C-alpha positions as semicolon CSV with decimal commas, in nm:
position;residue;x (nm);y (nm);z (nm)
1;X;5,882;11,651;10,654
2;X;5,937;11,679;11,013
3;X;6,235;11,930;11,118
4;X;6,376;11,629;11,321
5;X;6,423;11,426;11,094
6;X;6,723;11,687;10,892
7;X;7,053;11,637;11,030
8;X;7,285;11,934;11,020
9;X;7,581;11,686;11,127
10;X;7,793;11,545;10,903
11;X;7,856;11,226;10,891
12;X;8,245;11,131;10,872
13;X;8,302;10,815;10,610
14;X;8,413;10,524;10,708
15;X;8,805;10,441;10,679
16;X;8,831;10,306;10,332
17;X;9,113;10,032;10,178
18;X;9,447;10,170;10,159
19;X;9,652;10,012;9,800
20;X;9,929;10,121;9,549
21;X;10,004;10,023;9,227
22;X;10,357;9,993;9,109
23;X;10,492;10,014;8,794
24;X;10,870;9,936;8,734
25;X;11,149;9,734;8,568
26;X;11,390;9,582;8,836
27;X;11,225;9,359;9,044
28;X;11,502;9,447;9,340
29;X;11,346;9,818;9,358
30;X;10,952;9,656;9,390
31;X;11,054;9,470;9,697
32;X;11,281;9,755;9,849
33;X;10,921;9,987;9,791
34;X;10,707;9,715;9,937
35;X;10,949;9,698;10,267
36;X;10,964;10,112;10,293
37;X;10,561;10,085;10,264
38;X;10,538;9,823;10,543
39;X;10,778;10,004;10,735
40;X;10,605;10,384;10,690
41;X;10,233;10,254;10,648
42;X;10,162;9,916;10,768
43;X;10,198;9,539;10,699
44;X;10,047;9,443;10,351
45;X;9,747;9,253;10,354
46;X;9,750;9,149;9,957
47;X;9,965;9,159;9,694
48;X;9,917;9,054;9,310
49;X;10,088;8,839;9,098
50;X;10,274;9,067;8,837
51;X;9,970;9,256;8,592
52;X;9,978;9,396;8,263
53;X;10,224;9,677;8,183
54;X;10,090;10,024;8,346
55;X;10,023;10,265;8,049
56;X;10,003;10,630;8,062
57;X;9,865;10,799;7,751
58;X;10,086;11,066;7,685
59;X;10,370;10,819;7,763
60;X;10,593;10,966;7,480
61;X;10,556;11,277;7,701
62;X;10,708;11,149;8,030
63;X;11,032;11,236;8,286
64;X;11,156;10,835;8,228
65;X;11,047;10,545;8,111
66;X;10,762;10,287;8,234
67;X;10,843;9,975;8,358
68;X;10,724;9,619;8,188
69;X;10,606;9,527;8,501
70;X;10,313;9,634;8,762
71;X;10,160;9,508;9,058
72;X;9,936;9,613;9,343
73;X;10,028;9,625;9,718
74;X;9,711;9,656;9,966
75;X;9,817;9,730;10,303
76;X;9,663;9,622;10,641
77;X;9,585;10,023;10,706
78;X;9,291;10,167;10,677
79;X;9,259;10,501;10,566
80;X;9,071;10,837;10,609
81;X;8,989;10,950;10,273
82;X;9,154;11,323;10,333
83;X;9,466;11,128;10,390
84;X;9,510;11,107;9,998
85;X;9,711;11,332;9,955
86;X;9,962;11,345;10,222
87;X;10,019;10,950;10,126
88;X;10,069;11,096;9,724
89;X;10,373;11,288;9,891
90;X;10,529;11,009;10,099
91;X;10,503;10,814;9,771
92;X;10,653;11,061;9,584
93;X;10,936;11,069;9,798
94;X;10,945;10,676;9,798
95;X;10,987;10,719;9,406
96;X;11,250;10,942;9,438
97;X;11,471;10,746;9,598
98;X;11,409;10,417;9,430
99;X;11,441;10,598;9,066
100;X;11,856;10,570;9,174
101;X;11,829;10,175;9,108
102;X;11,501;10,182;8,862
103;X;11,408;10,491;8,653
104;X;11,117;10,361;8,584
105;X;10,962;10,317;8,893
106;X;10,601;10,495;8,976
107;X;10,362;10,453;9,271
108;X;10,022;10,529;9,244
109;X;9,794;10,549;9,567
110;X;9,445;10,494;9,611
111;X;9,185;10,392;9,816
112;X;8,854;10,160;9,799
113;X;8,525;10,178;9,979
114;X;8,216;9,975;9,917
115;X;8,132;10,192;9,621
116;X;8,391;10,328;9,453
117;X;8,817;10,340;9,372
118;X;8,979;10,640;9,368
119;X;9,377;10,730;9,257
120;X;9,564;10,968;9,320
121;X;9,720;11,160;9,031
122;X;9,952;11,471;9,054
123;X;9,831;11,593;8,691
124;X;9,539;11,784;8,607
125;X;9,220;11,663;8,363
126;X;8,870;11,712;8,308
127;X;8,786;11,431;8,499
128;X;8,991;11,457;8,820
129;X;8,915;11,688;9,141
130;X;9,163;11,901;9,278
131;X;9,211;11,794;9,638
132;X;9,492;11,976;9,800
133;X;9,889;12,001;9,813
134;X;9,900;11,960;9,421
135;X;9,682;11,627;9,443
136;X;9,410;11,527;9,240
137;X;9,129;11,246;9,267
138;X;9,024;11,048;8,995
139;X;8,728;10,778;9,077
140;X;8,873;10,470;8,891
141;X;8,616;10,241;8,916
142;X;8,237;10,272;9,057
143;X;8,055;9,933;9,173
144;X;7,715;9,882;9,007
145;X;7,546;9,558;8,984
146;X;7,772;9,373;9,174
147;X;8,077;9,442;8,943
148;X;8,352;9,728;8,901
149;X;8,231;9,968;8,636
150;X;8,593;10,089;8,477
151;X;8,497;10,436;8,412
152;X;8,566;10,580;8,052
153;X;8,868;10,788;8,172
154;X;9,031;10,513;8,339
155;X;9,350;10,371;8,206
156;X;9,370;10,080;7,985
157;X;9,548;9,881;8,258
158;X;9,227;9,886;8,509
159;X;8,998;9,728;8,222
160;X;9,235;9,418;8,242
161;X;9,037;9,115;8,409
162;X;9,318;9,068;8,642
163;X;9,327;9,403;8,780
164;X;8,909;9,369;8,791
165;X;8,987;9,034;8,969
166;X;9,220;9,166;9,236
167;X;9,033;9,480;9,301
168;X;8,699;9,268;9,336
169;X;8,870;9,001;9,592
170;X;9,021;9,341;9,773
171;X;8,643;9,509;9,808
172;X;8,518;9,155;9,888
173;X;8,786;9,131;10,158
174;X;8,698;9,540;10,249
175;X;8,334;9,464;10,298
176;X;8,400;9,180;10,499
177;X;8,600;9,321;10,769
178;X;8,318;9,640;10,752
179;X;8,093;9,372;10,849
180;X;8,271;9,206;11,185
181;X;8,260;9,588;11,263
């Protein structure tokens, strides 16, 4: 192997697709989240119909309630993967407020890049990486023969065609504008 050919650089990743899912009850506290996102993070680029309910699986275990309701919000912003979990935090703090008008309310971040879709969590397991600031990584999905690849850790709600079909439009519309690049 010739010596030249070993890069000691590291290569920074591209940005990757910024999105959060939002589980909550009272439709007035969605739309006050989506304006405080577009306002702190950027203009959304997609936004899904309402989803099946978000599940948890120690719900019985929880601070409040979940919501019947969930969507996800991509926004126009692309992201540098470190940035994961300083966006957990503004989130959280996002949550806070809105759990005055919706107790329910919870916003997961994440990102997506060609090959893989990662959330956020602020709870520990065997299958999530401890990042920094209290913020874990857990790889939701991996992208294998053309499809998302739920992994077996991932909640119930990601196996749900239509959360397969909006994440698969979003890394369609990802690699796209990696492309025009």
């Amino acid at each position: 192997m010739n010596p030249k050919q070993i890069s000691s650089k590291s290569k920074k990743p591209l940005p990757a697709s910024f999105f959060i899912v939002v589980s909550y009850e009272n439709e007035e506290a969605y739309y006050r989240l989506k304006e405080k996102a577009e306002d702190t993070f950027s203009q959304a680029l997609y936004e899904s119909k309402p989803l099946p309910k978000w599940t948890h699986q120690f719900e019985n275990f929880l601070d409040s309630p979940i919501g019947r309701f969930t969507r996800i919000l991509s926004l126009k912003r692309r992201i540098s993967r470190e940035e994961l979990p300083s966006l957990q935090k503004e989130c959280t703090k996002f949550q806070t407020t809105l759990r005055k008008s919706d107790e329910s309310i919870r916003i997961l971040p994440g990102y997506l890049t060609p090959y893989n879709l990662v959330l956020a969590s602020l709870e520990e397991d065997l299958h999530r990486i401890y990042m920094f600031h209290g913020v874990f990584a857990e790889i939701i999905y991996t992208y294998q023969g053309q499809k998302w690849i739920p992994q077996s850790s991932a909640s119930e709600f990601f196996k749900h065609p239509e959360v397969l079909y909006f994440f698969t439009n979003l890394r369609e519309s990802y690699v796209s504008s990696l492309e025009k690049r």
